[in-house]
PDB file of C-alpha atoms in Angstrom:
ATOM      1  CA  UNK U 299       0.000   0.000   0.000  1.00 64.00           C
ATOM      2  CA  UNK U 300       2.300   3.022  -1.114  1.00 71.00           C
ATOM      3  CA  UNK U 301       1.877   5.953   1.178  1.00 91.00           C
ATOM      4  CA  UNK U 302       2.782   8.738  -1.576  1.00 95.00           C
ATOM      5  CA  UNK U 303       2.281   7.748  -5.453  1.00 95.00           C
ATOM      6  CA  UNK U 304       3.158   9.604  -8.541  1.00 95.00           C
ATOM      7  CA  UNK U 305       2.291   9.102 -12.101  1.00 96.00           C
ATOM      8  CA  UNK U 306       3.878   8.673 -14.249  1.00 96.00           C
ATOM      9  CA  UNK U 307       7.379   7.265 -13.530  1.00 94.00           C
ATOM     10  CA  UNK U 308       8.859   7.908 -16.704  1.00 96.00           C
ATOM     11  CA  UNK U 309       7.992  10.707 -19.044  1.00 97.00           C
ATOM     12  CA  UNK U 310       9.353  11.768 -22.453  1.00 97.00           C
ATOM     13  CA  UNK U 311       8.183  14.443 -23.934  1.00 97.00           C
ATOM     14  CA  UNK U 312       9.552  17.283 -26.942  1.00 97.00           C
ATOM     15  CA  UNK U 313      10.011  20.661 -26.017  1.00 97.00           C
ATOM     16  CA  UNK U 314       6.368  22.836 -26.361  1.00 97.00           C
ATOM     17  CA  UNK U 315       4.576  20.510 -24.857  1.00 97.00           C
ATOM     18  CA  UNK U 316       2.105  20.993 -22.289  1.00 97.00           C
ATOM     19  CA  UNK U 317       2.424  18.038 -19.091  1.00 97.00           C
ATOM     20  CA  UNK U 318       1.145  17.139 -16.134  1.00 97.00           C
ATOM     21  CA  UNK U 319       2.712  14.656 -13.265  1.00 98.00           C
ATOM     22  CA  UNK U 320      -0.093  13.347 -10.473  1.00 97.00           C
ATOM     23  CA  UNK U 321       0.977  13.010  -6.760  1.00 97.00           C
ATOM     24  CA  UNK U 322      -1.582  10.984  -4.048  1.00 97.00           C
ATOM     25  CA  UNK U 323      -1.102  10.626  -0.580  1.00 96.00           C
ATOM     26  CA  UNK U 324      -3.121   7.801   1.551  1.00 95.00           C
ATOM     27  CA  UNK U 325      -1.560   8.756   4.898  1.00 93.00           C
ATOM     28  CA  UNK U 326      -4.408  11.735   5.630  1.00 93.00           C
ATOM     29  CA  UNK U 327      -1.335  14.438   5.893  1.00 92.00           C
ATOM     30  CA  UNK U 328      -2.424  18.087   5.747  1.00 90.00           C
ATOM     31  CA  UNK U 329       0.758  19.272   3.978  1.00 90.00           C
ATOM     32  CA  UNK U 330       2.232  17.923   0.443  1.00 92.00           C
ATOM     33  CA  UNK U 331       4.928  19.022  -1.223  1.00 92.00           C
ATOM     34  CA  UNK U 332       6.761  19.523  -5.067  1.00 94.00           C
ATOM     35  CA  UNK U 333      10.674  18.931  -5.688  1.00 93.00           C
ATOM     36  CA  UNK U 334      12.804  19.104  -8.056  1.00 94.00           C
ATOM     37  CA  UNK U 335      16.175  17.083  -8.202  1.00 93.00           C
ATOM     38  CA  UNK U 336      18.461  18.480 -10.925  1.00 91.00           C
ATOM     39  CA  UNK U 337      21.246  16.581 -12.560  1.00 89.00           C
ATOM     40  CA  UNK U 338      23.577  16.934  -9.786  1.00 87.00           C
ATOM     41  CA  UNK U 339      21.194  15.447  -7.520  1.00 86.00           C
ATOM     42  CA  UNK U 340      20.209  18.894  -5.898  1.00 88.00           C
ATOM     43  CA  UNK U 341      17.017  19.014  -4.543  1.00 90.00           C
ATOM     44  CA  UNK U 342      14.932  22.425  -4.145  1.00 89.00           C
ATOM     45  CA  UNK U 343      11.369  22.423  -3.177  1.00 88.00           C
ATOM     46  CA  UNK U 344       9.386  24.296  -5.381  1.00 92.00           C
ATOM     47  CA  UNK U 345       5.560  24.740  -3.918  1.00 90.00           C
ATOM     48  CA  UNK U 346       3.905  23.345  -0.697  1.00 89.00           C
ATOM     49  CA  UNK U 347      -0.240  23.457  -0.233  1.00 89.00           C
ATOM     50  CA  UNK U 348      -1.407  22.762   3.374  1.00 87.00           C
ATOM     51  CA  UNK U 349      -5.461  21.505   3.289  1.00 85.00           C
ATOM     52  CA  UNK U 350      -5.513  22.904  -0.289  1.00 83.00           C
ATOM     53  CA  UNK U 351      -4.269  26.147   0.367  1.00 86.00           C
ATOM     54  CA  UNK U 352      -0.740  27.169  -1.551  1.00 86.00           C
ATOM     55  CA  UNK U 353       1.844  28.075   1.539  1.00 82.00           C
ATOM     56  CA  UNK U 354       5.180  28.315  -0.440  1.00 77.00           C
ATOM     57  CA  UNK U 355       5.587  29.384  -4.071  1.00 78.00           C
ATOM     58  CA  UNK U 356       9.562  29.214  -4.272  1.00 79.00           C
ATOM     59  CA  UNK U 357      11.365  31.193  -7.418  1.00 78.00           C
ATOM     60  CA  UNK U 358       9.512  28.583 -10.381  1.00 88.00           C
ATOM     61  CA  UNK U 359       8.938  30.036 -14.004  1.00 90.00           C
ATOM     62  CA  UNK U 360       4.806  30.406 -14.230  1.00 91.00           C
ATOM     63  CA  UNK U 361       4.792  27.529 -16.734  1.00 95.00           C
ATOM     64  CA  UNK U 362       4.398  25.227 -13.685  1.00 95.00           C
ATOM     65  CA  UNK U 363       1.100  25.489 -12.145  1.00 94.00           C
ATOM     66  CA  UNK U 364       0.293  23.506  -8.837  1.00 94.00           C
ATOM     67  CA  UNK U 365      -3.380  22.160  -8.603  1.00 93.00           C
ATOM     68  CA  UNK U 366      -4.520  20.467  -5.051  1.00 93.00           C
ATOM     69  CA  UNK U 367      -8.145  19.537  -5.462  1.00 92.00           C
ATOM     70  CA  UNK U 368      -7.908  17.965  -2.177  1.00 91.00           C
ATOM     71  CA  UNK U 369      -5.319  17.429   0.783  1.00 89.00           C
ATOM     72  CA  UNK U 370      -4.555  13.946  -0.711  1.00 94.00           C
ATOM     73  CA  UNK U 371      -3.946  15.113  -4.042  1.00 95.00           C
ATOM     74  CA  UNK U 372      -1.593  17.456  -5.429  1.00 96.00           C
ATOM     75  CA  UNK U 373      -0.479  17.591  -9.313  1.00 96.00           C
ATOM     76  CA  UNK U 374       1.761  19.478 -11.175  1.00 97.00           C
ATOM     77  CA  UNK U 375       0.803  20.860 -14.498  1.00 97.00           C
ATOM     78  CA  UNK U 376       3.762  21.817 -16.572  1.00 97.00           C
ATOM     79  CA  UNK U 377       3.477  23.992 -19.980  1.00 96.00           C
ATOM     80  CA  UNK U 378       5.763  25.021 -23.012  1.00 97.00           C
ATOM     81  CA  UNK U 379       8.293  22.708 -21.692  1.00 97.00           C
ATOM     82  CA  UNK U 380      11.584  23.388 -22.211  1.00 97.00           C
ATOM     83  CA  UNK U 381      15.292  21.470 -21.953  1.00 96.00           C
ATOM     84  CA  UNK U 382      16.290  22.782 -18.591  1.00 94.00           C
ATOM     85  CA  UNK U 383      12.859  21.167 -17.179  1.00 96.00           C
ATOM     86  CA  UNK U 384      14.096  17.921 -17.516  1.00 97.00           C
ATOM     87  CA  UNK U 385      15.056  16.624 -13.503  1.00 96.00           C
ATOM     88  CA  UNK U 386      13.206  14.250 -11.194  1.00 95.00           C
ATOM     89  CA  UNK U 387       9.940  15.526  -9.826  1.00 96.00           C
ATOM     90  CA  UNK U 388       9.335  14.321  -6.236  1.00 95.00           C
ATOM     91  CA  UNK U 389       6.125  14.721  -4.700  1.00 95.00           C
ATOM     92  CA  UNK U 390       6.446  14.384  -0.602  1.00 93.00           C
ATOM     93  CA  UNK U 391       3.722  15.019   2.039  1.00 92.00           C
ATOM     94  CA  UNK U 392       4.129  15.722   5.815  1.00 88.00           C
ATOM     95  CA  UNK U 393       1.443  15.847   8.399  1.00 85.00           C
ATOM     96  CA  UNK U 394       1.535  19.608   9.591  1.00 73.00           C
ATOM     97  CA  UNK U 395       3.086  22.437   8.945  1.00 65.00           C
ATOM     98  CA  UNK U 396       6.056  21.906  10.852  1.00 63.00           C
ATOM     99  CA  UNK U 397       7.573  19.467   8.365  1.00 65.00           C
ATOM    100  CA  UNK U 398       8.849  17.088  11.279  1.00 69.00           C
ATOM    101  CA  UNK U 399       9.003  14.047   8.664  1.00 80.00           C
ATOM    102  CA  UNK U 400       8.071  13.953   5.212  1.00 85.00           C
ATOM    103  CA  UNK U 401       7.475  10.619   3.295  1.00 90.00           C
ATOM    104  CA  UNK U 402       8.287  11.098  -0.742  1.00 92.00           C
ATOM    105  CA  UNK U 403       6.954   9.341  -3.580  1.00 94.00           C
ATOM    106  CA  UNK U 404       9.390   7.676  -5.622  1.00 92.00           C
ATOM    107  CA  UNK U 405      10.016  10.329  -8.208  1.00 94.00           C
ATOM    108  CA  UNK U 406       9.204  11.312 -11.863  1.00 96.00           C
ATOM    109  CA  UNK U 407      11.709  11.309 -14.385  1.00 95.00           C
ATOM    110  CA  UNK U 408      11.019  13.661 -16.809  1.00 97.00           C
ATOM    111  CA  UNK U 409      12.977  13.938 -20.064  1.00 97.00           C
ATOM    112  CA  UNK U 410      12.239  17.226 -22.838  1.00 97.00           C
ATOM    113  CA  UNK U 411      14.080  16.664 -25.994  1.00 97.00           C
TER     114      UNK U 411
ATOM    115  CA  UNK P  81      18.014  32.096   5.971  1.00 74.00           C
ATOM    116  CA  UNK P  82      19.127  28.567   7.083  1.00 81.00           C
ATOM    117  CA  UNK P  83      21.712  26.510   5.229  1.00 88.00           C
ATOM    118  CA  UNK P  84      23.050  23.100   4.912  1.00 92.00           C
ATOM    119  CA  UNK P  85      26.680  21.947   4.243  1.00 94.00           C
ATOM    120  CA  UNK P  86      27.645  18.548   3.323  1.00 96.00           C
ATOM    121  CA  UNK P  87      31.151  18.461   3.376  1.00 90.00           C
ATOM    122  CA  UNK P  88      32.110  14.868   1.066  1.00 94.00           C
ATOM    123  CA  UNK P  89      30.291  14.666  -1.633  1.00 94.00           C
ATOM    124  CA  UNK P  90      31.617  10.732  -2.149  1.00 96.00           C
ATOM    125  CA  UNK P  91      32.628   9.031   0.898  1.00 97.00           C
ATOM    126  CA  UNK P  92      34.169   5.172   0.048  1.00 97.00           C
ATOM    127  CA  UNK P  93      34.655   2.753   2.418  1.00 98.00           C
ATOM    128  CA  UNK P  94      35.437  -1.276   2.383  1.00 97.00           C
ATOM    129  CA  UNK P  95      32.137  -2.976   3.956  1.00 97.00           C
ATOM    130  CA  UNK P  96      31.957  -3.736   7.815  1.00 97.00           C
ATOM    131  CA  UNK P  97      34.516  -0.899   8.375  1.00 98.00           C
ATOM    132  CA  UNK P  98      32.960   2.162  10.068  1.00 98.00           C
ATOM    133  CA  UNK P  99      31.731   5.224   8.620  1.00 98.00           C
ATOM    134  CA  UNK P 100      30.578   9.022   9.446  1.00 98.00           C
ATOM    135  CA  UNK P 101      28.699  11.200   6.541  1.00 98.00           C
ATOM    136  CA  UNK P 102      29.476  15.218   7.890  1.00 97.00           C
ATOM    137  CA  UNK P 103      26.298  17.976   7.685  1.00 97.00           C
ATOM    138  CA  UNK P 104      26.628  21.333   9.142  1.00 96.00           C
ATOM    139  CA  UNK P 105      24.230  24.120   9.282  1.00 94.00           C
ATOM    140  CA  UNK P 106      22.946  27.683  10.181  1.00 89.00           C
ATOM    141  CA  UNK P 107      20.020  28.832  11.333  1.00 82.00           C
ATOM    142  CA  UNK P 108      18.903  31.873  12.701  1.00 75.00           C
ATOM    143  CA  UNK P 109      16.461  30.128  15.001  1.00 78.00           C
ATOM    144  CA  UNK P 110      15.860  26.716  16.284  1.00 78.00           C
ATOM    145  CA  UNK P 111      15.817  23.940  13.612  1.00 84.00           C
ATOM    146  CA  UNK P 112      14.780  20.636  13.020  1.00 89.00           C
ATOM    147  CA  UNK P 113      17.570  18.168  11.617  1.00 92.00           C
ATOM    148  CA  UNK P 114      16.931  15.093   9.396  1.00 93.00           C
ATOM    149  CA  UNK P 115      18.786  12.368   7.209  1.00 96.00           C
ATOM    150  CA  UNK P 116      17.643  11.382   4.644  1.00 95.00           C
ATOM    151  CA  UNK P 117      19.061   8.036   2.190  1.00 96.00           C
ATOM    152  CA  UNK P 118      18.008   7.809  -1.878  1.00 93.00           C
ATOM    153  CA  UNK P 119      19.206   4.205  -2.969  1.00 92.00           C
ATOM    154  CA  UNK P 120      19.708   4.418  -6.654  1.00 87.00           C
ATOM    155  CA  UNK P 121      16.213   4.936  -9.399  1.00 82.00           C
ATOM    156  CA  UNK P 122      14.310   5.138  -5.926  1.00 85.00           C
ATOM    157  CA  UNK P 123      12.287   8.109  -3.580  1.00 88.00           C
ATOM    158  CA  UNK P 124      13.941   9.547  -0.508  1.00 91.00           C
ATOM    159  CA  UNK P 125      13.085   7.867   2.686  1.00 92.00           C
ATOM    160  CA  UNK P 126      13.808   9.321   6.160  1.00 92.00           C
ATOM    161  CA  UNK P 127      17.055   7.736   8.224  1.00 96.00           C
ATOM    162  CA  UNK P 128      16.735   9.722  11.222  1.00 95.00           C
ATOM    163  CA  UNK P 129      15.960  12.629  12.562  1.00 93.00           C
ATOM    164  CA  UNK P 130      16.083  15.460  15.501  1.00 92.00           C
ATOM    165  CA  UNK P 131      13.194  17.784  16.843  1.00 88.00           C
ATOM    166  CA  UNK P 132      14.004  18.062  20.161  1.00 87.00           C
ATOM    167  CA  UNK P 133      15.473  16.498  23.506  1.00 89.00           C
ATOM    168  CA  UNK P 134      18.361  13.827  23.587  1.00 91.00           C
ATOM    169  CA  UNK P 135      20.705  14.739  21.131  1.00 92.00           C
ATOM    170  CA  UNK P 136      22.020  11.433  20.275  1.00 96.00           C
ATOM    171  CA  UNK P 137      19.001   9.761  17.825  1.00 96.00           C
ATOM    172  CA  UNK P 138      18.741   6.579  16.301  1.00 96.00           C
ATOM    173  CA  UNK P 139      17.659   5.578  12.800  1.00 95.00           C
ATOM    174  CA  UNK P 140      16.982   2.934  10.658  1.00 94.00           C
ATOM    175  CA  UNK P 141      19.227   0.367   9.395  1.00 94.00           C
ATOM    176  CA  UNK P 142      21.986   1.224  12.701  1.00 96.00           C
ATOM    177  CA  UNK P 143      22.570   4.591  11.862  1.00 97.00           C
ATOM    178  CA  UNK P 144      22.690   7.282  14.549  1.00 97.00           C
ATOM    179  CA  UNK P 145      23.548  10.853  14.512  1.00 97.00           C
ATOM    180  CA  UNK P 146      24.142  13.524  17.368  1.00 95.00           C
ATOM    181  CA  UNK P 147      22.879  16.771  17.531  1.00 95.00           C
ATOM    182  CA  UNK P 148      26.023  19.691  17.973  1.00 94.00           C
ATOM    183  CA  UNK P 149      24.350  22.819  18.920  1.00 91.00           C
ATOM    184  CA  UNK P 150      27.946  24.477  19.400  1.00 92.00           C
ATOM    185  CA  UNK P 151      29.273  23.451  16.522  1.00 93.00           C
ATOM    186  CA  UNK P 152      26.510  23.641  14.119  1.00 93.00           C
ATOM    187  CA  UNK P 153      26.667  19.824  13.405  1.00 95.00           C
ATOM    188  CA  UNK P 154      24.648  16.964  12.684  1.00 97.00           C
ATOM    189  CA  UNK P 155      27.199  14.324  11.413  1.00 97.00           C
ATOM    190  CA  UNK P 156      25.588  10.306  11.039  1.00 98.00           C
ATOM    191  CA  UNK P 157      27.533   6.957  11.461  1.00 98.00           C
ATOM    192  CA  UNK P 158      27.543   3.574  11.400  1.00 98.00           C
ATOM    193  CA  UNK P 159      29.804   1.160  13.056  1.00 97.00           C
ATOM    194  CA  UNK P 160      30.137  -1.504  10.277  1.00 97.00           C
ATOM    195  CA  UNK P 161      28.443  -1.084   6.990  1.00 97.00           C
ATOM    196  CA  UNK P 162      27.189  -2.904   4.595  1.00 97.00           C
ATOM    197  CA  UNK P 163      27.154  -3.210   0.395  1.00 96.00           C
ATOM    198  CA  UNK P 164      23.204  -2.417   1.016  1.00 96.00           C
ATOM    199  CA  UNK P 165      23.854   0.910   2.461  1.00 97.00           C
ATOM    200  CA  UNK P 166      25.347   2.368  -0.871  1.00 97.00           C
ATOM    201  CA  UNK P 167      23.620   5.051  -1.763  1.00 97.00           C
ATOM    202  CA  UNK P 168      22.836   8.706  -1.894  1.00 95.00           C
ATOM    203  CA  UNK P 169      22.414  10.861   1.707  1.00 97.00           C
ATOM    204  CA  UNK P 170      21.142  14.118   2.028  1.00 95.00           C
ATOM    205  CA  UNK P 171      21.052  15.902   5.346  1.00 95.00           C
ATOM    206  CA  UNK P 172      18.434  18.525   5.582  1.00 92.00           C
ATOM    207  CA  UNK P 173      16.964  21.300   7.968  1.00 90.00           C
ATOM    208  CA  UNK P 174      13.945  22.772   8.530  1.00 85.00           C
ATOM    209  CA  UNK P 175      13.221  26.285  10.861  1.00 75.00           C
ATOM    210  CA  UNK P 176      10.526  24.968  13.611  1.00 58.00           C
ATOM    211  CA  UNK P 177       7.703  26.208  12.342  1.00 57.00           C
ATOM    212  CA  UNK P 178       7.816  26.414   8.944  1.00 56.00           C
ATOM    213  CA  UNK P 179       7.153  24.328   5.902  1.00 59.00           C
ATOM    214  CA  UNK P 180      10.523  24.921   4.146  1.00 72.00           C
ATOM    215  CA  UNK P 181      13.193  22.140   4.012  1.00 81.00           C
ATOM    216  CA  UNK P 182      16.191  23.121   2.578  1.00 86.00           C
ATOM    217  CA  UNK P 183      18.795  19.885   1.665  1.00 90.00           C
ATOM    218  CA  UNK P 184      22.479  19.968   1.601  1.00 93.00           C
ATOM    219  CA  UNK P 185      23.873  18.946  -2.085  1.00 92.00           C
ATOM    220  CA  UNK P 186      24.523  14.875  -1.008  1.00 95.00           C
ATOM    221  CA  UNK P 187      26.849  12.449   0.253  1.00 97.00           C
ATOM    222  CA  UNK P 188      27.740   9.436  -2.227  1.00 96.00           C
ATOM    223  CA  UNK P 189      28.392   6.818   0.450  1.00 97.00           C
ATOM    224  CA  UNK P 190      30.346   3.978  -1.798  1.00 97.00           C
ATOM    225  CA  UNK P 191      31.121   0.434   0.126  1.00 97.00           C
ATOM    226  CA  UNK P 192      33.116  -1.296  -1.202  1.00 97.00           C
ATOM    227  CA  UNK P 193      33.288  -5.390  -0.892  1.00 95.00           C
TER     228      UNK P 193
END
C-alpha cells in the first residue's frame, strides 16, 4: 500500500509541450509538497499546499502550475516545456506544517528533448 | 536564511569498516535536523531525525547521529556497513515552524566489498 504515489514514472516528452505529473497521498497528511532534483542530484522544493491552500511558491517560471483539489492530491501541471525542465519531480507530504518528517513518492523522471 | 553543508560529496569505504557522513548548518532560530538516504532509481526515505530532547538519535538500518548545537553539526555513522547501504544521503533542515526544508547537495556513500 504506497503511502505517496506519482504518475507517471517515466515521461518523455519534446520541447512545447504541455504536461502534467499526479501526486496521491493515503496517509491523511495536511501538507504535500513539489521537488525538483536536478542533474547533480540537488534538490529544491518548489511549492507546498497545506489543506488545499498554496503556503510556499519558491522562485519557479509560471509555466508550472500547482493544482490540489484535495489534501490527498496534489499535481503538477507543466506547460511550453523546455530542456532545462528535464530533472526528477518528487512529490512528498508531511502531516503539519512543521515538516517534522516527510514521506516522498518515488520520483518522476522527466525527459524534454 | 538557514543553510546546509555537506562536506564529502563521495565518501568510500570497504564494507563492515565504520563510517561518518558530515552535515553542518545555520540557522537563525531553532531547527529541526533530518537524514535522509536515496538508494539508486528510488524516492527519498527518512534515516533519522532530531526535533528536540536527547541529542544522540537513532535511525533505521543502525545509523545514529548527534545533535552539535555548538558546533553547528549533525554528522551520522555507522559502526560496520554494509554493500546495502550504498547510496545517496542528504542531510536537511527545517526552521521549527515552517514548511521549508532546505537539503544539503549529497553524500555518495560507496562500500566497497
Amino acid at each position: 500500500d504506497t503511502a505517496v504515489s506519482q504518475t507517471p514514472k517515466y515521461l518523455v516528452t519534446q520541447m512545447g509541450n504541455d504536461k502534467s505529473i499526479k501526486c496521491e497521498q493515503n496517509l491523511g497528511h495536511d501538507t504535500m509538497y513539489w521537488y525538483k532534483q536536478d542533474s547533480k542530484k540537488f534538490l529544491k522544493i518548489m511549492f507546498s499546499y497545506n489543506n488545499k491552500e498554496l503556503i510556499i511558491n519558491e522562485t519557479v517560471p509560471n509555466r508550472f502550475s500547482p493544482k490540489s483539489p484535495d489534501k490527498a492530491h496534489l499535481n503538477l501541471h507543466i506547460n511550453s516545456l523546455e530542456l532545462g525542465d528535464s530533472a526528477v519531480y518528487f512529490c512528498a507530504s508531511s502531516q503539519n506544517q512543521g515538516f517534522t518528517e516527510a514521506f516522498f513518492g518515488q520520483g518522476t523522471r522527466l525527459t524534454v528533448v | 536564511a538557514q543553510s546546509v553543508t555537506q562536506l564529502d560529496s563521495q565518501v568510500p569505504v570497504f564494507e563492515e569498516a565504520p563510517v561518518e557522513l558530515r552535515c553542518n548548518y545555520s540557522s537563525s532560530v531553532s531547527v529541526y535536523l533530518f537524514w535522509y538516504v536515496q538508494y539508486p532509481n528510488q524516492g527519498l526515505q527518512l534515516l533519522l531525525k532530531y526535533l528536540s530532547g536527547s541529542t544522540l538519535v537513532k535511525g533505521i538500518n543502525g545509523f545514529e547521529a548527534e545533535f552539535n548545537k555548538s558546533q553547528t553539526s549533525f554528522h551520522v555513522r555507522k559502526p560496520s556497513v554494509h554493500i546495502s547501504d550504498t547510496a545517496e544521503y542528504f542531510c536537511a533542515v527545517s526552521a521549527g515552524g515552517y514548511q521549508k526544508v532546505t537539503f544539503g547537495t549529497g553524500t555518495k556513500l560507496q562500500v566497497i566489498p
